[in-house]
Every structure is written in C-alpha cells, then in structure tokens.
Short mmCIF file of N, CA and C in Angstrom, two decimals:
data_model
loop_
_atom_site.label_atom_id
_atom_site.label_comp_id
_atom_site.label_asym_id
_atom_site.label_seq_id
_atom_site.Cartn_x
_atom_site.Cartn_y
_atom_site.Cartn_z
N UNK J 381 0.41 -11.03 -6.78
CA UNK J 381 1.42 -10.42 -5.95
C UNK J 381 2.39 -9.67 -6.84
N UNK J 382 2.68 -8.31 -6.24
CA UNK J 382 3.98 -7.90 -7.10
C UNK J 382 5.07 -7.87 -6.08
N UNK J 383 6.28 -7.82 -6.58
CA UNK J 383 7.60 -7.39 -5.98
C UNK J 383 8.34 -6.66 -6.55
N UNK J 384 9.27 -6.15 -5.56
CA UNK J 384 10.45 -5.32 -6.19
C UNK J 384 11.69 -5.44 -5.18
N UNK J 385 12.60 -5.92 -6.02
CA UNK J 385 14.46 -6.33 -5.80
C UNK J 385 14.64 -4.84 -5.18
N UNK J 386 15.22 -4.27 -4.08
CA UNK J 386 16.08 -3.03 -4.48
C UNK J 386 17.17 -3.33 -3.49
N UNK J 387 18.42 -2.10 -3.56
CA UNK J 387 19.36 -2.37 -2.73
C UNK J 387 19.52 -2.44 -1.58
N UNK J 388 18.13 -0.96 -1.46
CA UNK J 388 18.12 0.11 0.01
C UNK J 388 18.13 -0.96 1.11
N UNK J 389 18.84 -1.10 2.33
CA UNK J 389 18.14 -1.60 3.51
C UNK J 389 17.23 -0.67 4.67
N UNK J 390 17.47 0.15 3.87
CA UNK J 390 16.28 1.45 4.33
C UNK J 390 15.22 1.63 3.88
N UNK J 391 14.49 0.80 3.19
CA UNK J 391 13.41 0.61 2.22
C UNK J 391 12.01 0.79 3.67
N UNK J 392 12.43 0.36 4.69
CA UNK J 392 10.75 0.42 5.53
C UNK J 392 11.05 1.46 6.14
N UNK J 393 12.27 2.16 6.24
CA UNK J 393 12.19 3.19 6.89
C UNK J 393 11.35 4.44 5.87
N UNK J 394 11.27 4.19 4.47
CA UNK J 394 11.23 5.50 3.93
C UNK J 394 9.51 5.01 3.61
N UNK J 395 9.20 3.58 3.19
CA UNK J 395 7.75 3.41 2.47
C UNK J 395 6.60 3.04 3.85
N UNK J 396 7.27 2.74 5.24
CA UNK J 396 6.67 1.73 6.00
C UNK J 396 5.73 2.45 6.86
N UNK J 397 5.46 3.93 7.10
CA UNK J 397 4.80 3.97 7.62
C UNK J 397 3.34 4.16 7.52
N UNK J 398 2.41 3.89 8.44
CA UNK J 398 0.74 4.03 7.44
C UNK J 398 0.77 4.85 6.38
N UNK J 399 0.96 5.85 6.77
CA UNK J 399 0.59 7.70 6.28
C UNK J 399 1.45 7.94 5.37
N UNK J 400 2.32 7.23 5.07
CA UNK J 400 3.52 7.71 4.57
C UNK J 400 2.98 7.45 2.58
N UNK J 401 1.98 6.98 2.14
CA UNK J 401 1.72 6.36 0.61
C UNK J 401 1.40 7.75 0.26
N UNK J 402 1.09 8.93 0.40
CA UNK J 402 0.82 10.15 -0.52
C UNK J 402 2.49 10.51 -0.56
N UNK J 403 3.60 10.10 0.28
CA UNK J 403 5.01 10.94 -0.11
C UNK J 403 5.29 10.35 -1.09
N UNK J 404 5.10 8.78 -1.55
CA UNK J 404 5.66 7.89 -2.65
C UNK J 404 4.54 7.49 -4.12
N UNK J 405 3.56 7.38 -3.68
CA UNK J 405 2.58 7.13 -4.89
C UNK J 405 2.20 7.58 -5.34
N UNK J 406 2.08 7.67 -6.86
CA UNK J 406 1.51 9.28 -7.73
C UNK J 406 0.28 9.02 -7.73
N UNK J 407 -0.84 8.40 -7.48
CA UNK J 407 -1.78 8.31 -7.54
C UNK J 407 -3.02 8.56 -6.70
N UNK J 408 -1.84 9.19 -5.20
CA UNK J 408 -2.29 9.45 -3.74
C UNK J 408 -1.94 10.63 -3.68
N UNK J 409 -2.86 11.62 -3.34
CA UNK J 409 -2.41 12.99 -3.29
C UNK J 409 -2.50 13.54 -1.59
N UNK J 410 -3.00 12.71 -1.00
CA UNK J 410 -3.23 13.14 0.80
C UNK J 410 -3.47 11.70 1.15
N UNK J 411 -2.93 11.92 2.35
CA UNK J 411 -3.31 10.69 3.97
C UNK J 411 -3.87 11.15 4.96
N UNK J 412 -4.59 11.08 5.61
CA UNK J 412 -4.91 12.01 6.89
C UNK J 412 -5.21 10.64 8.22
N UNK J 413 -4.67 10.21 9.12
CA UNK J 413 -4.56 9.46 9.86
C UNK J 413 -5.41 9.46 11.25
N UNK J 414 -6.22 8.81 11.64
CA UNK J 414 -7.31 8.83 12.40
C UNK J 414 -7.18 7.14 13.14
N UNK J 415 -8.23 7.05 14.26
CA UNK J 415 -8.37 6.00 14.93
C UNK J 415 -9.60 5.82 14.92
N UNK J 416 -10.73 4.77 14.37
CA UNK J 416 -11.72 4.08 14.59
C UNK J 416 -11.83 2.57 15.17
N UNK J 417 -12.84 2.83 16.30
CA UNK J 417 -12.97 1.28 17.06
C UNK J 417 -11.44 0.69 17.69
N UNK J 418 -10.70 1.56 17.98
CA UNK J 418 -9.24 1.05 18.71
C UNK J 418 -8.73 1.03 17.28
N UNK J 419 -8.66 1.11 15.81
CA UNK J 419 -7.73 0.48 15.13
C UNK J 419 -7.52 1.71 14.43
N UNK J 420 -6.10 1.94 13.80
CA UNK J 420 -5.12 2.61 13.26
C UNK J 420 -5.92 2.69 11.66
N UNK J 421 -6.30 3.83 11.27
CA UNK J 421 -7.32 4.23 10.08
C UNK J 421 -6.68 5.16 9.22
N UNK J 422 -6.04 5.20 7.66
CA UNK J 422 -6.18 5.85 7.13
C UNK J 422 -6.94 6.39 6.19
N UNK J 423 -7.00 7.42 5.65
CA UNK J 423 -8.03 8.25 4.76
C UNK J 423 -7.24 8.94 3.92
N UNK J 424 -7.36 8.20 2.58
CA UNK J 424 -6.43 8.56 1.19
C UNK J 424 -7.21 8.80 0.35
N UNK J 425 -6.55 10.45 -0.31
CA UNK J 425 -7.52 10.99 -1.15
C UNK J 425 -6.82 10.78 -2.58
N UNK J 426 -7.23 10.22 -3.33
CA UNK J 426 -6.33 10.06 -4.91
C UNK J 426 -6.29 11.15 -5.46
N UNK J 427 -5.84 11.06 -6.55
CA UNK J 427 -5.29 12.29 -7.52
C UNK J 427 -6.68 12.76 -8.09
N UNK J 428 -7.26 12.07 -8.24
CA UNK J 428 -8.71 12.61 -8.97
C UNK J 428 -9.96 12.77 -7.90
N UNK J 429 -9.45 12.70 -6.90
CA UNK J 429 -10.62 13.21 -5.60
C UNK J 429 -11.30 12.41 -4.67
N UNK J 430 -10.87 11.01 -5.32
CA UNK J 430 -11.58 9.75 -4.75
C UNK J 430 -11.32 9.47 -2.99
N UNK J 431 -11.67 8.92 -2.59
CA UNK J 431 -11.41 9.24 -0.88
C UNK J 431 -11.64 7.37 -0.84
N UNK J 432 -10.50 6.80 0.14
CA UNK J 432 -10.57 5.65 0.55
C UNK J 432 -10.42 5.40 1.46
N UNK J 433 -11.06 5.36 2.60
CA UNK J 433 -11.28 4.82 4.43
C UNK J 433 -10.06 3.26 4.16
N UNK J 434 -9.13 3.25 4.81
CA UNK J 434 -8.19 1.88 5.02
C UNK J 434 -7.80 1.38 6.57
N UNK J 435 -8.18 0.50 7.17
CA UNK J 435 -8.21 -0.03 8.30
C UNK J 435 -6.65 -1.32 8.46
N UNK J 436 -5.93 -0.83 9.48
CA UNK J 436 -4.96 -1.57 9.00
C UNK J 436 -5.05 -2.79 10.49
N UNK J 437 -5.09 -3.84 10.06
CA UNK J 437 -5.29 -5.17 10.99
C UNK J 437 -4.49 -5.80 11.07
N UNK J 438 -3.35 -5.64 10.56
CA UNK J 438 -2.00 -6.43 11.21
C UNK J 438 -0.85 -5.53 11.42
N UNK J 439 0.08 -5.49 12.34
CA UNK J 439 1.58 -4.95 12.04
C UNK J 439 2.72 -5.42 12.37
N UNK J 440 3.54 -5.44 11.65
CA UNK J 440 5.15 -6.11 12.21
C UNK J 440 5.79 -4.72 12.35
N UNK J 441 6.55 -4.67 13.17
CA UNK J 441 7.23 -3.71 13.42
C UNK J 441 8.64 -3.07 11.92
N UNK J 442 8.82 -2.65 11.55
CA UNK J 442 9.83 -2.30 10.76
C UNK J 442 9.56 -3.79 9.42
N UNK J 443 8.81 -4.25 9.57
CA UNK J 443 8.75 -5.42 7.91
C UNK J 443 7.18 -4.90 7.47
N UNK J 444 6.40 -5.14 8.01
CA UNK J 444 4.61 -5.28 7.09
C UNK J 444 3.48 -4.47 7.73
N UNK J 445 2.89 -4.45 7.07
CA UNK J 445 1.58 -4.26 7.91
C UNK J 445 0.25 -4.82 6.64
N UNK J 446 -0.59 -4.87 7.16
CA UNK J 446 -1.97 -5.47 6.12
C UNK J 446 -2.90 -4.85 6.33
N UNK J 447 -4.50 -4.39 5.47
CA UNK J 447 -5.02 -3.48 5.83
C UNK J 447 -6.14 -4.07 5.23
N UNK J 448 -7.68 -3.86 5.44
CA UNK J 448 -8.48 -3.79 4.59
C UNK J 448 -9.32 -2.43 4.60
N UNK J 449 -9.76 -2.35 3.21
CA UNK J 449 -10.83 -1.21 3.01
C UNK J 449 -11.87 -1.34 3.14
N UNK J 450 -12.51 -0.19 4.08
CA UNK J 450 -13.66 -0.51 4.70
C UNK J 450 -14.33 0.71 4.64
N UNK J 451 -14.49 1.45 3.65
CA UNK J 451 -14.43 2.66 2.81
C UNK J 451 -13.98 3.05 1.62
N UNK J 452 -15.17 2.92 0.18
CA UNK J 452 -14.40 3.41 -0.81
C UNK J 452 -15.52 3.65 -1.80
N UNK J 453 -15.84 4.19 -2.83
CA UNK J 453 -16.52 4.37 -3.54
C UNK J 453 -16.32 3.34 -5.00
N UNK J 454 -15.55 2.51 -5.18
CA UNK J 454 -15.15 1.93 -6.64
C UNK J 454 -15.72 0.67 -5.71
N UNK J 455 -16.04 -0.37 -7.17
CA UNK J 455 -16.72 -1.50 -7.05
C UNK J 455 -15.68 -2.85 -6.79
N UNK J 456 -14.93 -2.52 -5.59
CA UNK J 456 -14.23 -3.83 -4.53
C UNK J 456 -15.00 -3.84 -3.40
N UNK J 457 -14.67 -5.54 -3.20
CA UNK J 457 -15.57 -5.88 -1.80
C UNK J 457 -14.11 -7.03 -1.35
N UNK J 458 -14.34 -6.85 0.33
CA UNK J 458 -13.46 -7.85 0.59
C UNK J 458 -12.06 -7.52 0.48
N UNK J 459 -11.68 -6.08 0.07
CA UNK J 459 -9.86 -6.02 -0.24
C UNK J 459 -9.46 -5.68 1.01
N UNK J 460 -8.31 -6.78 0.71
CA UNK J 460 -7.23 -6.77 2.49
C UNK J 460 -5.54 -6.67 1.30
N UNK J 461 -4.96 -6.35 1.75
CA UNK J 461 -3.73 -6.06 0.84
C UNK J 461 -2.70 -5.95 2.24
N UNK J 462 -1.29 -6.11 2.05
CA UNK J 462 -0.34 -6.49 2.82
C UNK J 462 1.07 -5.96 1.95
N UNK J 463 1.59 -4.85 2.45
CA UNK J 463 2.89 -4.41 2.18
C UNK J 463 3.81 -4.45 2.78
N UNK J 464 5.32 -5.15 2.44
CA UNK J 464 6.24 -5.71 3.08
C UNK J 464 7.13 -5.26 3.06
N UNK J 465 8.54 -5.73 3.51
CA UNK J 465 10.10 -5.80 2.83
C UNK J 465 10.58 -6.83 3.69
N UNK J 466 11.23 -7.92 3.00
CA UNK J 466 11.82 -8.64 3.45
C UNK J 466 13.45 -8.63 3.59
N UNK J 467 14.05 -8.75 4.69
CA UNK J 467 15.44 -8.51 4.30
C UNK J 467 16.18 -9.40 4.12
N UNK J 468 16.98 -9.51 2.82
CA UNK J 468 17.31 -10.79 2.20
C UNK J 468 19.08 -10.02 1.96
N UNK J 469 19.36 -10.26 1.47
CA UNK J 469 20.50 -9.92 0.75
C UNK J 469 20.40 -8.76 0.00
N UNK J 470 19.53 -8.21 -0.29
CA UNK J 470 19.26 -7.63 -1.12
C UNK J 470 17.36 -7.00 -0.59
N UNK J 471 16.87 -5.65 -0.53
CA UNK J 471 15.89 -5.75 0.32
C UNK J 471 14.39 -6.23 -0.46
N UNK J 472 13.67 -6.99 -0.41
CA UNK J 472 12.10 -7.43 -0.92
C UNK J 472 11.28 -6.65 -0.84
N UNK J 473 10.44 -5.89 -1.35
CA UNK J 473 9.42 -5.20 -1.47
C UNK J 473 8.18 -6.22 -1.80
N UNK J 474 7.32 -6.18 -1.11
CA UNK J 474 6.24 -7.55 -2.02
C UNK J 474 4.76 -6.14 -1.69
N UNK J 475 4.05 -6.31 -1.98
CA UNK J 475 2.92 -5.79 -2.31
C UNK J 475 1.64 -6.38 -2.46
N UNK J 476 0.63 -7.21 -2.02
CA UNK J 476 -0.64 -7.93 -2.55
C UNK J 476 -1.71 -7.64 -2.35
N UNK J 477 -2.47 -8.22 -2.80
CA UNK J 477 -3.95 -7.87 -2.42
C UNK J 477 -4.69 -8.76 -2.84
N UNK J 478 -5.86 -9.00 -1.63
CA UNK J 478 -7.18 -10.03 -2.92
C UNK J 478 -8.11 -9.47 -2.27
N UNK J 479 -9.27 -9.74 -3.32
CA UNK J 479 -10.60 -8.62 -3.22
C UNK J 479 -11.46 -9.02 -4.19
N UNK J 480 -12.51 -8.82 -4.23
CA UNK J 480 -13.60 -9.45 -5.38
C UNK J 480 -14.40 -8.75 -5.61
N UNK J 481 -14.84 -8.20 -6.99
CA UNK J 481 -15.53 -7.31 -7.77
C UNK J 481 -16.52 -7.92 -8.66
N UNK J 482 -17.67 -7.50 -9.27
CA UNK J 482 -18.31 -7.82 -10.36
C UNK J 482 -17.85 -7.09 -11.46
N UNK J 483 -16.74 -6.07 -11.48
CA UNK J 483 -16.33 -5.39 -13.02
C UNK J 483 -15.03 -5.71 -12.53
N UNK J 484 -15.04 -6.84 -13.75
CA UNK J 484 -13.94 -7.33 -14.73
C UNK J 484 -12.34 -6.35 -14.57
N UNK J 485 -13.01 -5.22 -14.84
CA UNK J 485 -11.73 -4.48 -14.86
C UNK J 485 -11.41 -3.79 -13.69
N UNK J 486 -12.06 -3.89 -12.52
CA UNK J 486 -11.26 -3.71 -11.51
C UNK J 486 -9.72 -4.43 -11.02
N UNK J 487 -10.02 -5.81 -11.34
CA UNK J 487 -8.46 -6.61 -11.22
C UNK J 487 -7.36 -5.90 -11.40
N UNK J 488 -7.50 -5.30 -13.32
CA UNK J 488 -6.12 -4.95 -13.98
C UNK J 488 -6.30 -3.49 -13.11
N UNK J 489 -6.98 -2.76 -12.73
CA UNK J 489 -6.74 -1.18 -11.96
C UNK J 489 -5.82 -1.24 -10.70
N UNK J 490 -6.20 -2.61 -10.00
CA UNK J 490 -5.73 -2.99 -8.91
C UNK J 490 -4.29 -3.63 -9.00
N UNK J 491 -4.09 -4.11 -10.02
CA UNK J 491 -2.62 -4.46 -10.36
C UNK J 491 -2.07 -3.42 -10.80
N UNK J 492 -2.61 -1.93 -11.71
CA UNK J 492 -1.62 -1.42 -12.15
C UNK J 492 -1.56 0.17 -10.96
N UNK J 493 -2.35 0.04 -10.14
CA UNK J 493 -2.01 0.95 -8.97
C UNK J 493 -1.00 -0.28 -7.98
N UNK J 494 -1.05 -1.13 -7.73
CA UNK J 494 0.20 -1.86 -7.02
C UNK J 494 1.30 -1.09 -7.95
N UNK J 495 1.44 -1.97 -9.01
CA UNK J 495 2.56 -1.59 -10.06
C UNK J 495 3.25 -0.29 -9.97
N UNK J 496 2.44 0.90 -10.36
CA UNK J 496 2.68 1.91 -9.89
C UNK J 496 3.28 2.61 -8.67
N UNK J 497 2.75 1.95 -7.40
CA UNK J 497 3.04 2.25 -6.52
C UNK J 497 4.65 1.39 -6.12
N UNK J 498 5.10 0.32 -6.68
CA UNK J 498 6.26 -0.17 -7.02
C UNK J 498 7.24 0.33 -7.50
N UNK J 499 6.65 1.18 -8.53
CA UNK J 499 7.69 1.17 -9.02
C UNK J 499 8.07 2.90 -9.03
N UNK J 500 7.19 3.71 -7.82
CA UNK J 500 7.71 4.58 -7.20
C UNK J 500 8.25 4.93 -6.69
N UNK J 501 8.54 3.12 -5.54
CA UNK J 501 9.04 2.95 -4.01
C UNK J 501 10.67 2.86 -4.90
N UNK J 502 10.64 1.88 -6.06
CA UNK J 502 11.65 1.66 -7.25
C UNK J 502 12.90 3.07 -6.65
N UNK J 503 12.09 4.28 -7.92
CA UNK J 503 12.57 5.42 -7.73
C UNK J 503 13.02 6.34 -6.36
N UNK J 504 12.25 5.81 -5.61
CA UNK J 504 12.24 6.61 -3.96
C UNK J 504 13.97 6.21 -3.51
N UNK J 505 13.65 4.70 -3.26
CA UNK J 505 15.14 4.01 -3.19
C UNK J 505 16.37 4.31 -3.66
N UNK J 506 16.27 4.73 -5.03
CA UNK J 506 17.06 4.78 -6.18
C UNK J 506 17.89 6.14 -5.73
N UNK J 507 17.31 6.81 -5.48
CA UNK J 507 17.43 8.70 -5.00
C UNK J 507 18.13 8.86 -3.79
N UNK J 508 18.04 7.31 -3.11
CA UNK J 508 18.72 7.50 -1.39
C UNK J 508 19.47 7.09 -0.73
#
C-alpha cells in the first residue's frame, strides 16, 4: 500500500474521477471512458503506447473507487487496485493494489507507477 498526507480537502474532487489519471499521472498520456457489460470502463494509453482496458467494481461516492484490469498487455494477472482519500484531519490519499505475476519485476514497476502517481497527486494538491 502507498499513502500520501496532504492538506487539500479537495483532494477527490481534483484525483477522484475515473477519467481523470491522464490530468495527474506522468505516465498516462489518454483516458477514453466507455461502458462494457453495465460496468464503468476505462482505456488508458501510457506514455509509451501501452493501452490498458480497467473495469471499475466498486464506488463510494466522493472517497474510493476499486478497479480491476481486464485488459493489458504486461505480465499481471488478477490486479484489482483501490484509490482513496480518507478525511482525517488532514486529507489520506492511500493507493493499493494486489496482483500476481511470474516476472519478479513486475512488483517493483507496480509500486513505482503507484509511487509516481502519488506523488503527482503530491504536486497537483500543492498548486491548489
């Protein structure tokens, strides 16, 4: 799991919506938002061309939503991931995911695109 402390209490207004990860993550260059089988589908194209089908299966209104990929070309099976904010005193950003691969180094890719994407939302906040 990662997290991030920030001040904003506007934090889900600016990171929370599906579509919204190509305005904040450098690693997402497009979203394009679609509906398959009744459920709320995005389609994120990375910086290097990669295309990832994401099916999102839970939502809280203004705190989370959870998603799994059910579309992708890199060697994960099983990833469901869940992005939050909790409002505390101070607002929670949490971020997770679990998923299971046979290359080793998918884990650390998958932690350091969370990371990344943290510590964008970091900067996004910071600016507003």
């Amino acid at each position: 799991m990662c997290a991030l402390r920030c001040q904003s209490t506007r934090a889900w207004h600016n990171i929370g919506d599906f579509c919204d990860i190509d305005d904040w993550h450098p690693d997402v260059s497009g979203c394009t938002l679609k509906v398959m089988d009744g459920s709320l589908v995005h389609v994120l194209t990375t910086q290097d061309g990669v295309a990832v089908t994401q099916k999102r299966i839970a939502h809280e209104a203004s705190l989370s939503y959870t998603y799994k990929t059910v579309g992708a070309s890199v060697p994960i099976e099983n990833y469901t991931a869940t992005l939050s904010v909790e409002p505390l005193g101070t607002s929670m950003v949490e971020w997770y995911a679990h998923f299971s691969s046979d290359d080793p180094a998918m884990e650390q890719r998958v932690v350091d695109e969370i990371e990344a994407g943290l510590a964008a939302i970091e900067v996004l906040l910071a600016l507003r």
